XYZ file of C-alpha atoms in Angstrom:
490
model
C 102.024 4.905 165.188
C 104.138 2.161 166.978
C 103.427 0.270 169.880
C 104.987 2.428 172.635
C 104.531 5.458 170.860
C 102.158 7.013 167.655
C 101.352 8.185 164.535
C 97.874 6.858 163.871
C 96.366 3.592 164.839
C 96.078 2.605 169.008
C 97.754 -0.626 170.310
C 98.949 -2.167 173.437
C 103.011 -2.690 174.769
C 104.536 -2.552 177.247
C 108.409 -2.812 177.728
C 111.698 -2.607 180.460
C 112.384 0.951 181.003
C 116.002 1.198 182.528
C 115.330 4.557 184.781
C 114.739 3.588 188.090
C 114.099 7.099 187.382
C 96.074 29.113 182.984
C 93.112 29.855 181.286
C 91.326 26.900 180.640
C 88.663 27.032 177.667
C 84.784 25.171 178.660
C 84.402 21.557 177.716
C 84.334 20.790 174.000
C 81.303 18.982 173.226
C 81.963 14.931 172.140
C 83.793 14.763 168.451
C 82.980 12.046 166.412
C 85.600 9.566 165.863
C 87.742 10.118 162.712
C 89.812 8.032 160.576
C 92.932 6.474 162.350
C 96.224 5.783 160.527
C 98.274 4.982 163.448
C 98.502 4.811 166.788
C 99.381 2.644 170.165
C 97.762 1.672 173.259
C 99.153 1.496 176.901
C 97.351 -1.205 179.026
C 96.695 -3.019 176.537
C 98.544 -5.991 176.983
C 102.251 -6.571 177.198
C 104.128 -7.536 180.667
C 107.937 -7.687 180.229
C 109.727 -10.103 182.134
C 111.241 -8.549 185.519
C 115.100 -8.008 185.075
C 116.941 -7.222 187.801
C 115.428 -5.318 191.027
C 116.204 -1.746 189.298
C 113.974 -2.422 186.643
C 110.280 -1.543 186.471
C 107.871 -2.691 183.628
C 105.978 -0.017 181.983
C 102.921 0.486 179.891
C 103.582 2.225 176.742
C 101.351 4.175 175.141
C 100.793 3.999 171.052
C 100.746 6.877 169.002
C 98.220 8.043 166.916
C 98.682 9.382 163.430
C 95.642 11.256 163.123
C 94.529 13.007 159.576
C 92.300 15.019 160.236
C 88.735 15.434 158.768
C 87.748 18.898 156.742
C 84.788 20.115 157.503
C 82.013 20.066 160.094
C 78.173 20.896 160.532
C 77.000 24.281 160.311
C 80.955 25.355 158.570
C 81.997 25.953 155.022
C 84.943 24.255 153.854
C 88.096 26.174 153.767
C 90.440 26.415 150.942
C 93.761 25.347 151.654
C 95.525 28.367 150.348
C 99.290 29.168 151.610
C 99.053 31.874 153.904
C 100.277 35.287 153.092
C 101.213 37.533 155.884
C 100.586 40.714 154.204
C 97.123 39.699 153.026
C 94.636 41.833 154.384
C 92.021 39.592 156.654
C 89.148 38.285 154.215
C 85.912 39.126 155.663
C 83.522 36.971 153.644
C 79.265 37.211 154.170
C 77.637 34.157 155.898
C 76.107 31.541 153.005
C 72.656 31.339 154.783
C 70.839 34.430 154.201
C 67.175 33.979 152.370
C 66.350 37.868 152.057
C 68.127 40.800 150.911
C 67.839 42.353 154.140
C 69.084 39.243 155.555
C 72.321 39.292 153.350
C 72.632 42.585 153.750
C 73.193 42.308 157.519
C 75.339 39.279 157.060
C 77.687 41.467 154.913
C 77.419 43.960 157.305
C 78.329 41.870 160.427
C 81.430 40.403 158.348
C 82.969 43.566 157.630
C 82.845 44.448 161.454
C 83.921 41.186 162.797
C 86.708 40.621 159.644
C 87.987 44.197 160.651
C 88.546 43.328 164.416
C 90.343 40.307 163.265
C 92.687 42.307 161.232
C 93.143 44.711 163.715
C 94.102 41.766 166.370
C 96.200 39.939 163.649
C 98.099 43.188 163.145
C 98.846 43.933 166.532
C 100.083 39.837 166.928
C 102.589 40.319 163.800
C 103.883 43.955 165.537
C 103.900 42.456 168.854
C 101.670 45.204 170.227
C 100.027 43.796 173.483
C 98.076 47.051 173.569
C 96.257 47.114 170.208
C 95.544 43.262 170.841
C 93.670 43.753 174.168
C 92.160 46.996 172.358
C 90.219 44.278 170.495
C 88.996 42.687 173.591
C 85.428 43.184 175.073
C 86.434 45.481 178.076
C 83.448 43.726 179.958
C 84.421 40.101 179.075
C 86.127 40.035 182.554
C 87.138 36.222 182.210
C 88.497 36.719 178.600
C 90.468 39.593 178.816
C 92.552 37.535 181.215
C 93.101 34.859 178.592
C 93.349 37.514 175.520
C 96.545 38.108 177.922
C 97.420 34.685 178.009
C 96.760 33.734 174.613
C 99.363 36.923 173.019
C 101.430 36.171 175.912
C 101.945 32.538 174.261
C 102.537 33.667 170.906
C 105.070 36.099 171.308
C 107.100 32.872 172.841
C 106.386 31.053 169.739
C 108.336 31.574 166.612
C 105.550 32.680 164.532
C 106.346 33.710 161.098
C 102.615 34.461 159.734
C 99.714 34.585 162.095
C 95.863 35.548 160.371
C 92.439 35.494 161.235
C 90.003 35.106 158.624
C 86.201 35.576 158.832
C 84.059 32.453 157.714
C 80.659 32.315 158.468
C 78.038 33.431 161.378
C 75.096 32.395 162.686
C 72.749 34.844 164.382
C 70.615 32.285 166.223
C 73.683 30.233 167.556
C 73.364 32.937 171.230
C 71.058 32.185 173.236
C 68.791 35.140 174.533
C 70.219 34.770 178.015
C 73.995 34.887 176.887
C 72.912 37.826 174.476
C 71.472 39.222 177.478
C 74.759 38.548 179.316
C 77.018 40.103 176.990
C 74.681 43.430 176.689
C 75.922 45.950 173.909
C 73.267 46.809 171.012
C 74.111 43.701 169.572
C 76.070 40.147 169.500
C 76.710 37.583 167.443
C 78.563 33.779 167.037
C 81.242 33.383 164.144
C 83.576 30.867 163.067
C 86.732 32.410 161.905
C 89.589 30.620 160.614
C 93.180 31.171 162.134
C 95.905 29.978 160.296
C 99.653 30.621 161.734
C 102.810 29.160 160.488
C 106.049 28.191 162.726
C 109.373 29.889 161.106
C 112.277 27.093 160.649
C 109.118 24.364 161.445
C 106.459 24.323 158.897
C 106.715 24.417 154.945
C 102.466 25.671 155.535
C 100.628 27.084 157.827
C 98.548 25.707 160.831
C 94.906 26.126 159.858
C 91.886 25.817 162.684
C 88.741 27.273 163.196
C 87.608 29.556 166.034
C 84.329 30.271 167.386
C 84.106 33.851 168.035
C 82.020 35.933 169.883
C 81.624 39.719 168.732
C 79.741 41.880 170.731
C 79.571 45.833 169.770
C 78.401 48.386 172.494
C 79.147 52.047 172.344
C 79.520 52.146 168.799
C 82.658 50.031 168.681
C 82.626 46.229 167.963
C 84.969 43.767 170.030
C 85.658 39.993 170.329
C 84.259 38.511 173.581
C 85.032 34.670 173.093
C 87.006 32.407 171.952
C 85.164 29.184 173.367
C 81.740 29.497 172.787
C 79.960 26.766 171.386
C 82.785 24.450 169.491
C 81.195 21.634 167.879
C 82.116 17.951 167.625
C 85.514 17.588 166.396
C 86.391 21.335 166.239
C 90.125 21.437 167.179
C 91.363 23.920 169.243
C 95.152 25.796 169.441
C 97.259 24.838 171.853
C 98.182 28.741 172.238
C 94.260 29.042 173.558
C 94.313 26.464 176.467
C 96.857 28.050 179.125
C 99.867 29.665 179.901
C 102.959 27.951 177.454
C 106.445 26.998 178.313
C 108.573 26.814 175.142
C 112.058 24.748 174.733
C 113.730 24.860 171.897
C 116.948 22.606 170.323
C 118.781 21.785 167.688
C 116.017 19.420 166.148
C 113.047 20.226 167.854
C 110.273 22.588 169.686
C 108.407 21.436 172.660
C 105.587 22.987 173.441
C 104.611 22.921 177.125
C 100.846 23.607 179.318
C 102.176 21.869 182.029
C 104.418 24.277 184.097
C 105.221 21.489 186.290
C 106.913 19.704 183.487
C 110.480 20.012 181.730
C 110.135 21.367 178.660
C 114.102 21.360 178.195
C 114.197 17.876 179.287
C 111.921 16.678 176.377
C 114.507 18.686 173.926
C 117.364 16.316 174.401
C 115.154 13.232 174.082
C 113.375 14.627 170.640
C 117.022 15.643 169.136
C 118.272 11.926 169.765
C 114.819 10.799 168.294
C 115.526 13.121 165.278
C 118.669 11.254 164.571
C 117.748 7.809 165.866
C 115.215 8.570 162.861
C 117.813 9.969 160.107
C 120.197 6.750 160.730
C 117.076 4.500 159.456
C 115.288 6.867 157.192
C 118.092 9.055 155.860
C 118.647 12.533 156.632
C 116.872 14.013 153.138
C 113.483 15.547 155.406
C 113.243 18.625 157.613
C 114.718 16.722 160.595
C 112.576 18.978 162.488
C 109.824 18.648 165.220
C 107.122 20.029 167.160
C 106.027 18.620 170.276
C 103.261 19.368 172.662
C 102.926 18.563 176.265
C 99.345 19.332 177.747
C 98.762 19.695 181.323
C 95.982 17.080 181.336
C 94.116 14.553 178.817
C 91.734 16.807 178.261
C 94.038 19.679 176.999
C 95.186 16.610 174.606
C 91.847 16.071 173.719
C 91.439 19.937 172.690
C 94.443 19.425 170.462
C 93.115 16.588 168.358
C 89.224 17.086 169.060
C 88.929 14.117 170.166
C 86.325 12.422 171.981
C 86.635 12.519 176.286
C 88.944 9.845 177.338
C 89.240 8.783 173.572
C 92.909 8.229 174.331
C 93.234 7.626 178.063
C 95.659 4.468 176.691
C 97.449 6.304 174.114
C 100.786 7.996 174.897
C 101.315 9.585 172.654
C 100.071 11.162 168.915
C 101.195 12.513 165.829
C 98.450 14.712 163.732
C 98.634 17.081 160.981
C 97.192 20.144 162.059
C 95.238 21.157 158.935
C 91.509 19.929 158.294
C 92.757 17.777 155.023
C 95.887 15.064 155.429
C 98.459 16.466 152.582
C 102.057 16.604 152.218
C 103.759 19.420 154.026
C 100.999 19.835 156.537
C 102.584 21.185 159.737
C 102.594 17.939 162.277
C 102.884 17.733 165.738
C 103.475 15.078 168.246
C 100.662 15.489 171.216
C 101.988 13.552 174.447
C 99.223 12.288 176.781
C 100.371 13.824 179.716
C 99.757 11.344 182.544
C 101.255 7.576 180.413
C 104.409 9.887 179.337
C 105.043 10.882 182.406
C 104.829 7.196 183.750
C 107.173 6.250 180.732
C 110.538 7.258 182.077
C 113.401 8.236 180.529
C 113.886 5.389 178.050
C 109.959 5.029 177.936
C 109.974 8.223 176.602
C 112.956 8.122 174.168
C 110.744 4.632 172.059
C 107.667 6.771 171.676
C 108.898 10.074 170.274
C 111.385 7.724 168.008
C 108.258 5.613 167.032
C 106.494 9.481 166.293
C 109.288 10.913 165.009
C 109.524 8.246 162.482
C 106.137 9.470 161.214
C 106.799 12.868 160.946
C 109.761 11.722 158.867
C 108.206 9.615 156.608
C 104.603 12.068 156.504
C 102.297 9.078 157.739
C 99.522 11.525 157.688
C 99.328 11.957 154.112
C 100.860 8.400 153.063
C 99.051 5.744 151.451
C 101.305 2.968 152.671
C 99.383 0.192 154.858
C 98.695 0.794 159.161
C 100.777 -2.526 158.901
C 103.703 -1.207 157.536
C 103.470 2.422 158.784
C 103.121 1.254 162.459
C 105.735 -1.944 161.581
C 107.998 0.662 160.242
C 107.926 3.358 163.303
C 108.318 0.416 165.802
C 111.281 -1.179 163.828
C 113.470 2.681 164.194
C 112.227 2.710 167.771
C 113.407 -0.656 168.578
C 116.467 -0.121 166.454
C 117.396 2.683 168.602
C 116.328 1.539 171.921
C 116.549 -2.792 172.162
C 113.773 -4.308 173.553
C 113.669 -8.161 174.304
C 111.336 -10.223 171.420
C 109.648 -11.700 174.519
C 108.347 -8.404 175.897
C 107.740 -6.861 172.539
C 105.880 -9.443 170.899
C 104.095 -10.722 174.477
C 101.011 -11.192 173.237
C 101.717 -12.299 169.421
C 103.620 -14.941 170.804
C 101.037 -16.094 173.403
C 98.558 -16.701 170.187
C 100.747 -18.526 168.184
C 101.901 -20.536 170.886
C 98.370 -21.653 171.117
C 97.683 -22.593 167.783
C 96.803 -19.062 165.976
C 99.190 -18.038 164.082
C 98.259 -14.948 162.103
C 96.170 -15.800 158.457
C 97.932 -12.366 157.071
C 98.922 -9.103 157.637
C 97.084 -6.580 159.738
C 94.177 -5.559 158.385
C 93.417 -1.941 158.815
C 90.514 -2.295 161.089
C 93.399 -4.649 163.453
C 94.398 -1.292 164.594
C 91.252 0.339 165.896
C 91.097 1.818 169.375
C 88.098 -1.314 170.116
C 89.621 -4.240 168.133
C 89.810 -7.287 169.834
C 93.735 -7.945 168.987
C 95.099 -4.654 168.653
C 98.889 -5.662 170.544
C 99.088 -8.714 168.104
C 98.204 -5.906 165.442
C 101.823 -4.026 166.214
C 103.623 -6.901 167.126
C 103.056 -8.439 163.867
C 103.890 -5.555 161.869
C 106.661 -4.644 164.132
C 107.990 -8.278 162.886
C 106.685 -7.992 159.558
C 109.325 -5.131 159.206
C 111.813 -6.655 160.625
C 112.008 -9.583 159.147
C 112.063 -7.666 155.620
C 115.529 -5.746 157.273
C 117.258 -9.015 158.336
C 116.096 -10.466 155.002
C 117.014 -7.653 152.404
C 119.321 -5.236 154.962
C 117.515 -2.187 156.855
C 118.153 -0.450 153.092
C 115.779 -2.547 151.269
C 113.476 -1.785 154.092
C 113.352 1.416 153.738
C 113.336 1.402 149.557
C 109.963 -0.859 150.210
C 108.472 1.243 152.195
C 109.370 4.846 149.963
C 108.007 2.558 147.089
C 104.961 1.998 148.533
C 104.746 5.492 149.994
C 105.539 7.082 146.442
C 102.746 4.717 144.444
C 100.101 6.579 142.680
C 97.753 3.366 142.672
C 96.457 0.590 144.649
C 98.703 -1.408 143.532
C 101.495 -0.127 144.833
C 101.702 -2.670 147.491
C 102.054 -5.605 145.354
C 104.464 -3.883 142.734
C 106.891 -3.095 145.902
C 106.932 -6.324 146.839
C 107.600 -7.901 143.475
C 110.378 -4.827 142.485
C 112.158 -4.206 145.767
C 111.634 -7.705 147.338
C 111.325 -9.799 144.647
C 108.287 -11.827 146.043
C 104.830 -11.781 146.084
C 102.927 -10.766 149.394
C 101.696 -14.420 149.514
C 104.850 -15.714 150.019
C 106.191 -13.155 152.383
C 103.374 -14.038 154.286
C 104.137 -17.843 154.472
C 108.137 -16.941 154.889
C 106.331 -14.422 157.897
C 104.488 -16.997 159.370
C 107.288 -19.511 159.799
C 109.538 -16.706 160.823
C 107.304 -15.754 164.213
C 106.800 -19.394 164.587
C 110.271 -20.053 165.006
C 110.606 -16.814 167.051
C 107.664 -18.463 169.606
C 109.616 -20.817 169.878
C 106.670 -23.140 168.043
């Protein structure tokens, strides 16, 4: 992530921006916190100096690069096989059964529920709104309307494999009352595992998983739920949460829950990111991207399952939406809806470049340093939208103005959400970066950081800097130092 937009770790900017410019699912249950690459933080810390009465200063939110954890209680781990959209839907017999009887029944219950699933994965792939409400509990009032919602929103998307797989149940996980509720001769809670894959977007598919709620009455079983009971950290699509708007351009998707907003708008700004991005990185990766745009934080929140207000100070995020960070993972950008709407035009345009830069460079599944990942990011956004040092290193320079001039690079624990100095975390690698382009040219910049990126060892770090920059990190450190010294003004 950068400062004033994300890929990973949180931090706090803020900088001159020239524009004087459903169906809601219950409450996901707290996630635990997961591991961090990248990401930035809006309130944290930097005022720009006022220029000119036109021009407002603006927080900017950091991105997060999030990779996301596999597994979770009570849930088997899923095998990251590529999907195959004429595979037949897998229904596969719960793990906790004791008794014959009891395994028995489990079998039994995953051949009903896996055969709804195909039937409603079928009727998504022959765009049959009919057979896919056929699946619906006629008497899940409340759901039906969102079953409506949820096919509405992917026959909008370009969807080029879409499956639902049965994983696992648990007949204790309804309460008596909600069995009660839901009537039939009997109910049940699974998790099922949808995996869907974007055509001219994603190299795999988009694996989550689901809890669903089968109910059978009348001889004939049907889902009744798609939001019963998620557990910490259980993500959720962002087909599920409401009504979509979808934009599409030459570069990019955006993916819109807030009807209010412009999806179209966001197009332009994620095509010049796209190439903002190429100029620096080089145009050899997909040069393609998917953003979303929730409604509200907590529709962001959904997306990543996240924590409530885990990222109130976060613009923006980039995550790979699979349960294990890998190369070719489909990623997305998630905007926080309320800081990128305060962003403004050119607000806007640093954070997707900062994200974009991640996608580019697949942060979520890179072993390079938060230092240089984040450094990196901000170093194409600030290359393709100028910022003055002063505003962008506000709070670095305060510190070494005072006597504390960094002891080394960022540490990765500089760039939690809680740490103490998190803006002096960006600004440093922001400059750390930088420094290496006006040193070596933006070239040798970007050959250190592929190095690192490619290295199959821990060492990888040090070997860049001896091959491609002919130094060790010791004394790029003291040449660092110096260099943000003299940039204080110190």
């Amino acid at each position: 992530m950068s400062r004033l937009t994300g890929a990973g770790e949180q931090r706090g900017a803020e900088v001159i921006d020239e524009q004087g410019d459903t169906v809601p699912l219950p409450a996901v249950p707290p996630a635990e916190d997961r591991p961090q690459p990248t990401e930035r933080h809006a309130g944290g810390g930097r005022v720009p100096p006022t220029v000119g009465p036109i021009v407002k200063k603006v927080a900017l939110g950091v991105s997060i690069c999030l990779v996301a954890v596999a597994g979770y209680a009570g849930l088997r781990q899923i095998a990251d096989a590529p999907a195959d959209p004429g595979a037949p839907v897998i229904a596969e017999s719960p793990q906790t059964s004791t008794t014959p009887d009891e395994a028995a029944e489990g079998v039994r219950r995953a051949s009903v529920g896996g055969a709804v699933l195909q039937k409603m994965a079928v009727a998504v792939q022959d765009d049959s709104r009919s057979a896919f409400l056929a699946t619906i509990d006629p008497k899940a009032t409340e759901f039906r309307t969102s079953a409506r919602t949820i096919f509405a929103n992917l026959g909008k998307l370009p969807v080029g494999s879409f499956q639902l797989r049965y994983v696992s149940d648990d007949t204790a996980a309804l309460s008596p009352d909600r069995q009660t509720e839901l009537g039939g001769t009997e109910s049940w809670l699974a998790q099922v595992e949808v995996s869907w894959q974007l055509t001219g977007y994603d190299v795999k598919p988009a694996r989550e998983t689901l809890p669903v709620t089968f109910v059978t009455r009348d001889g004939t079983t049907y889902a009744a739920s798609f939001s019963e009971r998620f557990v910490a950290g259980q993500r959720r699509p962002v087909w599920a949460l409401g009504p979509i708007d979808v934009a599409k351009g030459d570069h990019s998707l955006v993916i819109s829950l807030d009807s209010a907003a412009d999806a179209e708008s966001y197009v332009s700004v994620t095509d010049r990111a796209v190439d903002s991005v190429s100029k620096v990185w080089g145009r050899n990766w997909r040069q393609k991207v998917v953003v979303y745009l929730p409604a509200k934080q907590a529709q962001m929140e959904y997306v990543l399952g996240a924590q409530p207000n885990t990222y109130t100070q976060i613009a923006a995020v980039t995550m790979a939406e699979l349960d294990a960070p890998q190369v070719g993972a489909p990623v997305r950008i998630v905007a926080n809806p309320k800081l990128f709407e305060e962003l403004g035009k050119q607000g806007r345009r640093i954070v997707l470049t900062h994200e974009t830069t991640h996608v580019a460079s697949t942060a979520t599944a890179s072993p390079v340093p938060l230092w240089l990942a984040e450094g990196f990011a901000d170093y194409v956004a600030f290359n393709a939208v100028p910022v003055q040092d002063e505003s962008a290193a506000k709070e670095l320079f305060k510190a070494v103005r005072a006597g504390k001039v960094p002891p080394a690079l960022p540490a990765p624990e500089a760039f939690a959400a809680s740490a103490a100095e998190l803006p002096q975390a960006y600004e440093s690698a922001w400059l750390a970066c930088r420094l290496i382009a006006e040193r070596e040219g933006q070239s040798k910049l970007v050959k250190f950081y592929r190095a690192v990126h490619a290295s199959k060892t821990s060492a990888g770090l040090a070997d860049a800097f001896k091959t491609v920059l002919g130094m060790t990190e010791q004394e790029f450190v003291a040449e660092w130092q110096q260099y943000i010294k003299r940039l204080a003004g110190v």
